mmCIF file of C-alpha atoms in Angstrom:
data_model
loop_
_atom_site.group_PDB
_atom_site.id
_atom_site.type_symbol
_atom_site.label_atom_id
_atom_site.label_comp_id
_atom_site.label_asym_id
_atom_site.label_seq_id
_atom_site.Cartn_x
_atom_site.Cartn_y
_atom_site.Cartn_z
ATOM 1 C CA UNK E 519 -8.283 -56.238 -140.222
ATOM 2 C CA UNK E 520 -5.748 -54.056 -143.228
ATOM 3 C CA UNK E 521 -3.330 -52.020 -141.370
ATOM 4 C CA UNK E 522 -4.036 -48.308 -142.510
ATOM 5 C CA UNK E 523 -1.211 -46.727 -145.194
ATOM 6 C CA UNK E 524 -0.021 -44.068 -142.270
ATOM 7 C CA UNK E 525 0.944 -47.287 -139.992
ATOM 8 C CA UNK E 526 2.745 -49.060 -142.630
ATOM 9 C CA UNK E 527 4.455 -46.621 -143.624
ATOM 10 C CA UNK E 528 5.416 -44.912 -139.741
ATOM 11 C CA UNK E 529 6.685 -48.930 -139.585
ATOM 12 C CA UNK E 530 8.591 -48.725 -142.680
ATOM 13 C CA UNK E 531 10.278 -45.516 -141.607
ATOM 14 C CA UNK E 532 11.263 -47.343 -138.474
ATOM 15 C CA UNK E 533 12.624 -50.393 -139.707
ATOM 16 C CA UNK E 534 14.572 -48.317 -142.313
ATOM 17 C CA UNK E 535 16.374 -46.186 -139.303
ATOM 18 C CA UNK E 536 17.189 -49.343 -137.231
ATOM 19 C CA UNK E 537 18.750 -50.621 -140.283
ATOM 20 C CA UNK E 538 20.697 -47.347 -140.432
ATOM 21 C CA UNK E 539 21.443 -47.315 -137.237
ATOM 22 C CA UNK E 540 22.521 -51.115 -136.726
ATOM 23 C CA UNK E 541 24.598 -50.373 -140.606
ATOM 24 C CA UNK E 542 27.493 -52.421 -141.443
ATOM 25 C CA UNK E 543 30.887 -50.805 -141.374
ATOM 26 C CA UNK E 544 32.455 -51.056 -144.852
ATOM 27 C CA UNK E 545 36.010 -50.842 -146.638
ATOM 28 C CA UNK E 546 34.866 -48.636 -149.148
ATOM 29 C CA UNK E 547 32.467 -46.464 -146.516
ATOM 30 C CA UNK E 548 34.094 -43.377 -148.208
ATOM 31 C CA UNK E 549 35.349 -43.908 -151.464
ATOM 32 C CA UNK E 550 32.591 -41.171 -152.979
ATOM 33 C CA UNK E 551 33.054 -38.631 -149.961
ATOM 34 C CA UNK E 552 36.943 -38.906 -149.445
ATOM 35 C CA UNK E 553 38.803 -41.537 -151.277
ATOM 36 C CA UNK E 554 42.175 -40.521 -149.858
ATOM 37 C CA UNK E 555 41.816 -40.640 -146.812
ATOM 38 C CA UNK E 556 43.652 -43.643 -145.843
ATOM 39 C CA UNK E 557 46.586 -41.517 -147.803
ATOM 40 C CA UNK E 558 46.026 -38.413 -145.759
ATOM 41 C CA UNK E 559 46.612 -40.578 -142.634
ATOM 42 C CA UNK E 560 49.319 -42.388 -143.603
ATOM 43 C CA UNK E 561 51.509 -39.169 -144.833
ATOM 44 C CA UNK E 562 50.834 -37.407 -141.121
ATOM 45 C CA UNK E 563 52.344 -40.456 -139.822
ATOM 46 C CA UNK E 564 54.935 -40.738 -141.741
ATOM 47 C CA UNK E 565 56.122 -36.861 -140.805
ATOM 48 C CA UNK E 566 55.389 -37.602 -137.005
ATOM 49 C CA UNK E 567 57.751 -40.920 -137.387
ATOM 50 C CA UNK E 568 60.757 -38.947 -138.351
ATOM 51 C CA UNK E 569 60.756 -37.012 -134.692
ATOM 52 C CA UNK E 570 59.190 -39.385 -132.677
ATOM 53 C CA UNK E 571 59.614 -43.400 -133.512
ATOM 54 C CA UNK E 572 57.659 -44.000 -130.215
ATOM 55 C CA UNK E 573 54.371 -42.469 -132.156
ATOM 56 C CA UNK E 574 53.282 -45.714 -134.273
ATOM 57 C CA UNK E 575 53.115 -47.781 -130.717
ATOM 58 C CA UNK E 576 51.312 -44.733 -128.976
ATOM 59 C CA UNK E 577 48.102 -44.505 -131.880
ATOM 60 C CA UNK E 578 47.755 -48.859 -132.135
ATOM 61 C CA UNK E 579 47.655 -47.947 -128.153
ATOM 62 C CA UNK E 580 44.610 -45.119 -128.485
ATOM 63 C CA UNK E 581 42.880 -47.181 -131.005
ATOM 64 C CA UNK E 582 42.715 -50.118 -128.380
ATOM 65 C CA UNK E 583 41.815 -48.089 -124.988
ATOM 66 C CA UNK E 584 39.067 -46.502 -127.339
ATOM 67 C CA UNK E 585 37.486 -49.593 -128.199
ATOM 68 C CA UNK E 586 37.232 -51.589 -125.106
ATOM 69 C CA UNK E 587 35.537 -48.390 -123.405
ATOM 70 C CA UNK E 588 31.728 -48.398 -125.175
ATOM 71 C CA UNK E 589 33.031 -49.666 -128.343
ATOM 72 C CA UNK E 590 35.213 -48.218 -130.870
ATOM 73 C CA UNK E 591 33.380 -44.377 -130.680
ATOM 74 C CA UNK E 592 35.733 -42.135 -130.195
ATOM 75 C CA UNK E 593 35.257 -41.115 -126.514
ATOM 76 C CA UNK E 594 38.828 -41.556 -125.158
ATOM 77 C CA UNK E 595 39.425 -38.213 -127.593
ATOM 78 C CA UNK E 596 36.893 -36.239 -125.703
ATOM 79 C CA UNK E 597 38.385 -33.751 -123.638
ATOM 80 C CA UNK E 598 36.508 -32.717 -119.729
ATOM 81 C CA UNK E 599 33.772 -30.676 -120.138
ATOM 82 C CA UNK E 600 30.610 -29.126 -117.552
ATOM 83 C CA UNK E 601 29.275 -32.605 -118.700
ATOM 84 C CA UNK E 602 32.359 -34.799 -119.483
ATOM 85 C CA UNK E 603 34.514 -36.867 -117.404
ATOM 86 C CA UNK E 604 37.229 -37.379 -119.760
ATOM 87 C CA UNK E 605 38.680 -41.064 -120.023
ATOM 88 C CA UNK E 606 42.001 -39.151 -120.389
ATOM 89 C CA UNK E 607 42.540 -39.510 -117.040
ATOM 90 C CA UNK E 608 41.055 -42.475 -115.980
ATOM 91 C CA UNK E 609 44.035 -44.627 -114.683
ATOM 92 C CA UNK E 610 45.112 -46.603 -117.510
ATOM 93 C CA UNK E 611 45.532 -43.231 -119.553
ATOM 94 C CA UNK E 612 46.627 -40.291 -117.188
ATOM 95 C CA UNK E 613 50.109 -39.325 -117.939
ATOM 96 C CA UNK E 614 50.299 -42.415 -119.982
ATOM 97 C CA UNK E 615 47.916 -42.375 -123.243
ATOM 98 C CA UNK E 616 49.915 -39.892 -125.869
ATOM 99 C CA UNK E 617 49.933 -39.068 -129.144
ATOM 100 C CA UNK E 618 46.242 -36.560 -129.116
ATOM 101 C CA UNK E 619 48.315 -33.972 -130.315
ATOM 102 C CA UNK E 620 48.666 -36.059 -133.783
ATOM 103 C CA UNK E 621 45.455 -37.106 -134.096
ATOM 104 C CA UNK E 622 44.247 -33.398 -134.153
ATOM 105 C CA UNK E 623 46.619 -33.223 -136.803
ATOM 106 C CA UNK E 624 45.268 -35.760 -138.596
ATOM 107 C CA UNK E 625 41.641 -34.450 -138.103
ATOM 108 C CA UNK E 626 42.914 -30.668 -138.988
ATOM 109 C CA UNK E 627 43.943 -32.234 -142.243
ATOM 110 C CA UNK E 628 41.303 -34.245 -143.016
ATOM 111 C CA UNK E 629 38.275 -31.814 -142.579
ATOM 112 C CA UNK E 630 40.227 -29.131 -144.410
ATOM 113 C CA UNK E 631 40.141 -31.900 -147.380
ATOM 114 C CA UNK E 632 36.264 -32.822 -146.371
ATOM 115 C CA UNK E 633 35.107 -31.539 -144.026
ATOM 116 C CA UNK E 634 32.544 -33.075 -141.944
ATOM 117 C CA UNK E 635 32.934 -36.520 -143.554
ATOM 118 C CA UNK E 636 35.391 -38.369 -141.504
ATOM 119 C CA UNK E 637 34.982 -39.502 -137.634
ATOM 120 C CA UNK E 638 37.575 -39.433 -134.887
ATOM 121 C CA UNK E 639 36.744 -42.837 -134.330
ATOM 122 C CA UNK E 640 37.661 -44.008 -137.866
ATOM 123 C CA UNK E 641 40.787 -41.998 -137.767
ATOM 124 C CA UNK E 642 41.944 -43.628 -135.173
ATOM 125 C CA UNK E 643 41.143 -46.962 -136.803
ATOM 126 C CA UNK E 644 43.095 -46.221 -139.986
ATOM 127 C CA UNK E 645 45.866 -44.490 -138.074
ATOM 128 C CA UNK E 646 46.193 -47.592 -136.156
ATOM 129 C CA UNK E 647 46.901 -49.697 -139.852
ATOM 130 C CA UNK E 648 48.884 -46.955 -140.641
ATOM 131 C CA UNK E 649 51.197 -47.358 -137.643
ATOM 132 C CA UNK E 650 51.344 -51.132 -137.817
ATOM 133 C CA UNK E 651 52.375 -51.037 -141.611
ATOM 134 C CA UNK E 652 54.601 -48.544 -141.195
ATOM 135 C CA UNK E 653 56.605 -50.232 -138.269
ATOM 136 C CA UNK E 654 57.156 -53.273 -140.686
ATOM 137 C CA UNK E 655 53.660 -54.893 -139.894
ATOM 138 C CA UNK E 656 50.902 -56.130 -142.058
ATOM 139 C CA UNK E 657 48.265 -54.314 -143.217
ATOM 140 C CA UNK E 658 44.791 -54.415 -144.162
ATOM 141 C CA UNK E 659 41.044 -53.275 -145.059
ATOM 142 C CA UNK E 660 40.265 -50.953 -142.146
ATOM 143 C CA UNK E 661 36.257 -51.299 -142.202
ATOM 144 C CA UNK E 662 35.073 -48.009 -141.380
ATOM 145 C CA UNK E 663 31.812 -46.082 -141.156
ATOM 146 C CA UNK E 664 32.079 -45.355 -137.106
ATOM 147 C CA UNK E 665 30.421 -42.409 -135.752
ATOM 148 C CA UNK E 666 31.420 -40.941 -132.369
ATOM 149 C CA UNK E 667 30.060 -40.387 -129.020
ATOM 150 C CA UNK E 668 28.656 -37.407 -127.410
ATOM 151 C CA UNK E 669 29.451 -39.074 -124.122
ATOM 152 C CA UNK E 670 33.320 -40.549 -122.068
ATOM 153 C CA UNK E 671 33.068 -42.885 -119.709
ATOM 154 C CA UNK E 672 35.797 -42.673 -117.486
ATOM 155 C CA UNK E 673 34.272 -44.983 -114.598
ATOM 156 C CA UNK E 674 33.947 -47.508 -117.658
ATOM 157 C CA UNK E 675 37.921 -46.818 -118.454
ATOM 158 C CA UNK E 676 39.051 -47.417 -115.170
ATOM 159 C CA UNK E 677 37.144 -51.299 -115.009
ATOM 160 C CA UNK E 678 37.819 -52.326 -118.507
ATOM 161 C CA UNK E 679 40.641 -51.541 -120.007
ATOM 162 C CA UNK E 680 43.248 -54.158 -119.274
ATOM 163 C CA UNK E 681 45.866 -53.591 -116.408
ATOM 164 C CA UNK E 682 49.498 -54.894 -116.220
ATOM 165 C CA UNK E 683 48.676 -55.944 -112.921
ATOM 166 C CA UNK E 684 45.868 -58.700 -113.323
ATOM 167 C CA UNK E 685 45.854 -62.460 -113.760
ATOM 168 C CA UNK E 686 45.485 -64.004 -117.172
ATOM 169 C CA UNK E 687 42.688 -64.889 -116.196
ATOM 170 C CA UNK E 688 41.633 -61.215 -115.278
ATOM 171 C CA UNK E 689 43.064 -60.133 -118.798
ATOM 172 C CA UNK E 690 40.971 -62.974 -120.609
ATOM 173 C CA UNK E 691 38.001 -62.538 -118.993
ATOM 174 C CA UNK E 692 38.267 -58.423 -119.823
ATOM 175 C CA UNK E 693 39.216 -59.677 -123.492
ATOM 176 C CA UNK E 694 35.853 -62.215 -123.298
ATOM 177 C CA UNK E 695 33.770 -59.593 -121.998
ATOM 178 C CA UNK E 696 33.901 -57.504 -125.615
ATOM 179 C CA UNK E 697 34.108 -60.305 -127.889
ATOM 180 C CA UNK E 698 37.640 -61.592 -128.224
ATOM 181 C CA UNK E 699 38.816 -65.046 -127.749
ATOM 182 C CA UNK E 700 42.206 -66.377 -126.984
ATOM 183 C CA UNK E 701 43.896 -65.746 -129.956
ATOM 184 C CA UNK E 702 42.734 -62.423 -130.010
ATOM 185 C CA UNK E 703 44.381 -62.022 -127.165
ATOM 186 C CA UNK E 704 47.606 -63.028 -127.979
ATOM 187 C CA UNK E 705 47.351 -61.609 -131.113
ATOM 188 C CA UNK E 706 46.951 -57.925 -129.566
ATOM 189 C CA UNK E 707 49.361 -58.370 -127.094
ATOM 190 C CA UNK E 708 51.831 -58.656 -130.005
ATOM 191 C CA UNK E 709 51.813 -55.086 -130.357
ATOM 192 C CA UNK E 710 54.042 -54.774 -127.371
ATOM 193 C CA UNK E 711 56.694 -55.627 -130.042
ATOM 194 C CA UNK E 712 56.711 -51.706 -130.391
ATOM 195 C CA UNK E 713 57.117 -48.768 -127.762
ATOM 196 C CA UNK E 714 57.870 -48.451 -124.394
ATOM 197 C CA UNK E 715 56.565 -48.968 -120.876
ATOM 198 C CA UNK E 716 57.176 -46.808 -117.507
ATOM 199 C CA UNK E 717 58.768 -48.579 -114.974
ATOM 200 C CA UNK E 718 55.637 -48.324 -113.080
ATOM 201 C CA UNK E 719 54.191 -50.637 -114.778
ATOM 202 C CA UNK E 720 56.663 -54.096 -113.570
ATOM 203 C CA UNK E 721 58.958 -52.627 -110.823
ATOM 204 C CA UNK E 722 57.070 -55.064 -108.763
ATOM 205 C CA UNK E 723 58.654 -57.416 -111.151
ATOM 206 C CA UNK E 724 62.404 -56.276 -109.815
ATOM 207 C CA UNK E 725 61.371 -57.069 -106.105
ATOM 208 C CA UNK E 726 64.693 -56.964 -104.374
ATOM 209 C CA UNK E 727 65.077 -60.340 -102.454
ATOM 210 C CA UNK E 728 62.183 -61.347 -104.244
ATOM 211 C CA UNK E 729 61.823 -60.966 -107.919
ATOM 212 C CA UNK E 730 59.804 -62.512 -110.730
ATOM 213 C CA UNK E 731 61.601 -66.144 -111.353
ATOM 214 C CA UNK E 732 60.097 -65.683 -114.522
ATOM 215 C CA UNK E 733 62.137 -62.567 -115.930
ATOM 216 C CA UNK E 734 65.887 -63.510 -117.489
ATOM 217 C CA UNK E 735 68.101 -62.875 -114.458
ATOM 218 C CA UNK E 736 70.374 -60.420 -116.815
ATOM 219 C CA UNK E 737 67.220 -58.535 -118.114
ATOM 220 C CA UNK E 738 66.237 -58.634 -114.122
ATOM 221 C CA UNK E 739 69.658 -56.482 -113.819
ATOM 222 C CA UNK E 740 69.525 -54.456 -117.045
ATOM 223 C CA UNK E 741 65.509 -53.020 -116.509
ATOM 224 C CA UNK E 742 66.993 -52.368 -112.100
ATOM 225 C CA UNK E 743 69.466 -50.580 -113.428
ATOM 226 C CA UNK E 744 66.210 -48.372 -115.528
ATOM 227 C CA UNK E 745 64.521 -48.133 -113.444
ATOM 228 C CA UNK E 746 66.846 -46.824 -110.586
ATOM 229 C CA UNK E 747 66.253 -43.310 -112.265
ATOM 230 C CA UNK E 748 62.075 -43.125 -111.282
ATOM 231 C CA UNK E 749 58.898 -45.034 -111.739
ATOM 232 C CA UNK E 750 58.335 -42.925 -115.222
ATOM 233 C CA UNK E 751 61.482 -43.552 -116.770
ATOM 234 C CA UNK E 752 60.410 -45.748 -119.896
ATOM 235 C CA UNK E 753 62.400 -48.743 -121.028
ATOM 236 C CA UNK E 754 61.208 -50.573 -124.314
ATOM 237 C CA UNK E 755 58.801 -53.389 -124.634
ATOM 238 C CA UNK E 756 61.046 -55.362 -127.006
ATOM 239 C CA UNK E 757 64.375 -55.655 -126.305
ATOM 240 C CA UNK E 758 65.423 -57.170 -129.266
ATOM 241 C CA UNK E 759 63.935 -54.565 -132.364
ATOM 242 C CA UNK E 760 61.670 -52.088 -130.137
ATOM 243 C CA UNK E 761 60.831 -49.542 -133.314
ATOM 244 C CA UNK E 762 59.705 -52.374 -135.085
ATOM 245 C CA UNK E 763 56.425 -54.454 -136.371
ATOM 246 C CA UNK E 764 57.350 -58.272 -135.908
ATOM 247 C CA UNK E 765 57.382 -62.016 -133.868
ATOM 248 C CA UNK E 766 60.460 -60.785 -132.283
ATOM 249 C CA UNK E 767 57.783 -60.070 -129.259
ATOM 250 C CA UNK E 768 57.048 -63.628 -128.668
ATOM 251 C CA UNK E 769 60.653 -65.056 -128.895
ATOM 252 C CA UNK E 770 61.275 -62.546 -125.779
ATOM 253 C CA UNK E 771 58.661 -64.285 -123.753
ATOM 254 C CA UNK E 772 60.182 -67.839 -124.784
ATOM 255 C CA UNK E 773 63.395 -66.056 -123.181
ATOM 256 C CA UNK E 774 61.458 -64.886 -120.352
ATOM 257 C CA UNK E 775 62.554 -61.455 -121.803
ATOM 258 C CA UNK E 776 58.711 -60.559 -121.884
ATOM 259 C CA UNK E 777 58.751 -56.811 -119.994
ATOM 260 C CA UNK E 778 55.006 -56.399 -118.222
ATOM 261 C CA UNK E 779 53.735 -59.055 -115.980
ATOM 262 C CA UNK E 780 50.759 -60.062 -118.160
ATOM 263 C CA UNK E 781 53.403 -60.505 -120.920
ATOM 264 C CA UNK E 782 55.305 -63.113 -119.625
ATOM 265 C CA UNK E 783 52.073 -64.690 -118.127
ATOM 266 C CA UNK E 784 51.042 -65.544 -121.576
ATOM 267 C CA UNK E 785 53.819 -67.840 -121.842
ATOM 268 C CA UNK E 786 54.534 -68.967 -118.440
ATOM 269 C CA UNK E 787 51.483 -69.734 -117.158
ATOM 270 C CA UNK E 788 51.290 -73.475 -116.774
ATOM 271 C CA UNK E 789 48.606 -75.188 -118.561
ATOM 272 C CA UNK E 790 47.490 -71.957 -120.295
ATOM 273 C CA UNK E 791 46.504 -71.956 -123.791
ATOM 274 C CA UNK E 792 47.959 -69.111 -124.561
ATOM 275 C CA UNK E 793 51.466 -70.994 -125.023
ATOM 276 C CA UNK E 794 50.795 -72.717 -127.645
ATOM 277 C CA UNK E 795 49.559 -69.501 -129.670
ATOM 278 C CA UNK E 796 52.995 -67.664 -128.588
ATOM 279 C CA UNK E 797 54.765 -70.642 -129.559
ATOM 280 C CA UNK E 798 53.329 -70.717 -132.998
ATOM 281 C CA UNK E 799 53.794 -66.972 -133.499
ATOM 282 C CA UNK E 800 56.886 -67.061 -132.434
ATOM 283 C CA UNK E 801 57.864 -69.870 -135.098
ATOM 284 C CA UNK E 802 55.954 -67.859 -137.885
ATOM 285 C CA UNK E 803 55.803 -64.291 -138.519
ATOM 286 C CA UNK E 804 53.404 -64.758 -141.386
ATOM 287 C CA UNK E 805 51.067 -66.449 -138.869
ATOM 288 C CA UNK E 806 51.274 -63.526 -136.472
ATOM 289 C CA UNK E 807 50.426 -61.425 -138.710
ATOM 290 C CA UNK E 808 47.489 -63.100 -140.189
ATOM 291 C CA UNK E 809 45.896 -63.574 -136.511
ATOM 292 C CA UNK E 810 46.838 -59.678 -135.786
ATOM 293 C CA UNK E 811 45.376 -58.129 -138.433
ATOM 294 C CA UNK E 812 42.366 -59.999 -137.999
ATOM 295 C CA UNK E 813 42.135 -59.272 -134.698
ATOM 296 C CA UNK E 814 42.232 -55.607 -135.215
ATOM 297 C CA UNK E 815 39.210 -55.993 -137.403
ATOM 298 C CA UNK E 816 37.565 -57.627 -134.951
ATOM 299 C CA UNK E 817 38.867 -55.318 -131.915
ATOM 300 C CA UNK E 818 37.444 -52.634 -134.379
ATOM 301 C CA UNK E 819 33.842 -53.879 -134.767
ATOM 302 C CA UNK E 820 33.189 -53.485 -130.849
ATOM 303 C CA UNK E 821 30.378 -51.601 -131.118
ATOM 304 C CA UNK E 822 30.633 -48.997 -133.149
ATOM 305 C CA UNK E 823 27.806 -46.133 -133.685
ATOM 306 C CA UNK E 824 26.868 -46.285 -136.668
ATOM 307 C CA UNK E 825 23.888 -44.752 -139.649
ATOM 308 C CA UNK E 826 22.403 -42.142 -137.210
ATOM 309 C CA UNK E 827 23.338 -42.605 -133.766
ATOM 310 C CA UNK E 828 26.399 -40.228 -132.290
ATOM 311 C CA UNK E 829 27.723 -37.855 -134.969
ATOM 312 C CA UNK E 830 30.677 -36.533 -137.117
ATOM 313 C CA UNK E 831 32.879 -34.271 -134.906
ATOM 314 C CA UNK E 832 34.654 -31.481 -136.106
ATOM 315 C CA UNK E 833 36.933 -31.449 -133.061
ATOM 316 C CA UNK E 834 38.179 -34.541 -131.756
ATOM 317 C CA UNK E 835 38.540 -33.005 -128.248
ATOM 318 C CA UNK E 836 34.730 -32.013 -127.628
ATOM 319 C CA UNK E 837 31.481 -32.338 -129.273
ATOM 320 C CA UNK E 838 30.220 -30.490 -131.496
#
């Protein structure tokens, strides 16, 4: 029996908005709606940089508690609303995240340029190149073509973003759970090579009688003597160049310099094969920079909304 023209065609019409919906993200995803873009972000940056160095570190930082929330959609930008729960302050963000202020910059910017074009989500994608190359780092094709969510998920922030208080095995297993391997992981964590930490975060490193026999005993003093001042006073998460993009990151946790717990456990942990990546990153900066830049690609591809699902925001902070 022929299938009538109205069913084909209803079918057609379907498969053409799953298509849309499931659409690739692309390099050149605006280079007919606004080509500069990538420039636009990269000049904001730039201005930011020149009052506050910590900024670069802060935006890689948003980029990555965006993605592993629901995929990369925007939603940790999302202020609370009558129906929002803002991922703001779930616990690995509250008086922690920064650097919103810039990205409304960014946004202001942009939609004065073209308007109603560009996503949060993919500004905080390119920002996040931006940062990297502009600390020193690599850079690369930031795929874009993200929409973002009408919806946070701050239960969801709280469980899956990665703490500084869990296991490898806790981290790897978070890591596993949106796609990334091993090397992804190490890869990431390379990004501690910029901005700083609150002492918070590894005072239970410093344990008194008791401290962490895998922290250099004269880093043990110099990060007591930090933190003596509070649990937010920050300290750096390199020690050796902390405003800028390289390996010097692994060669601290060869040193047992490495500043949060699930730092150093990617080098200390016996039998873990995550010492042999930090070994060879720390022998070649080229090589770390190969496997990090890939690995933001990747971290970027987490399920993005894409074709017609979510929408363009004109506000970062709330939907429109």
């Amino acid at each position: 029996m022929s299938s009538s023209p109205i069913i084909i065609t209803a079918l057609f019409f379907t498969f053409l908005m799953l298509g849309t919906s499931n659409a690739e993200l692309s390099a050149t995803f605006y280079s007919s709606t606004c080509p500069n873009v990538s420039s636009i972000v990269r000049c904001v940056i730039e201005q930011e940089l020149k009052s506050d160095t910590r900024i670069g570190a802060s935006l890689i930082r948003l980029h990555f508690h965006d993605c592993f929330v629901d995929g990369c959609d925007g939603s940790l930008l999302l202020d609370n609303s009558d129906t929002i729960q803002s991922e703001k302050f779930a616990n690995p963000n509250n008086n922690s995240a920064r650097g919103f202020s810039v990205v409304d910059t960014i946004k202001t910017v942009v939609e004065n340029i073209c308007p109603g074009v560009v996503s949060c989500a993919d500004i905080l994608a390119i920002a996040a190149e931006a940062s990297v190359y502009l600390g020193g780092g690599p850079s690369w094709d930031v795929l874009l073509g993200r929409r973002d969510s009408r919806t946070a998920n701050q239960e969801g922030a709280n469980s899956a973003i990665p703490s500084p208080f869990e296991s490898l095995s806790e981290i790897t297993d978070k890591f596993a759970a949106v796609g990334l391997d091993t090397t992804d992981l190490v890869a990431l964590s390379g990004a501690h090579t910029m901005g700083r930490a609150q002492c918070k975060n590894f005072n239970q490193r410093l344990n008194g009688s008791n401290p962490d026999p895998a922290l250099d005993t004269d880093y043990l003093e110099t990060l007591s003597e930090i933190c003596q001042a509070g649990d937010e006073e920050l300290t750096d998460l390199d020690s050796s160049t902390p405003n800028t993009f390289d390996k010097k990151y692994f060669s601290n946790l060869q040193n047992n310099r490495g500043l949060l717990q699930t730092d150093q456990d990617l080098f200390s942990t016996t039998g873990a094969d995550t010492v042999d990546i930090v070994n060879r990153f720390a022998s070649s900066q080229s090589e770390f920079f190969e496997s990090f830049a890939q690995s933001m690609v990747k971290m970027g591809n987490i399920s993005p909304l894409t074709g017609s699902s979510g929408e363009i925001r004109l506000d970062c902070k709330k939907v429109n």
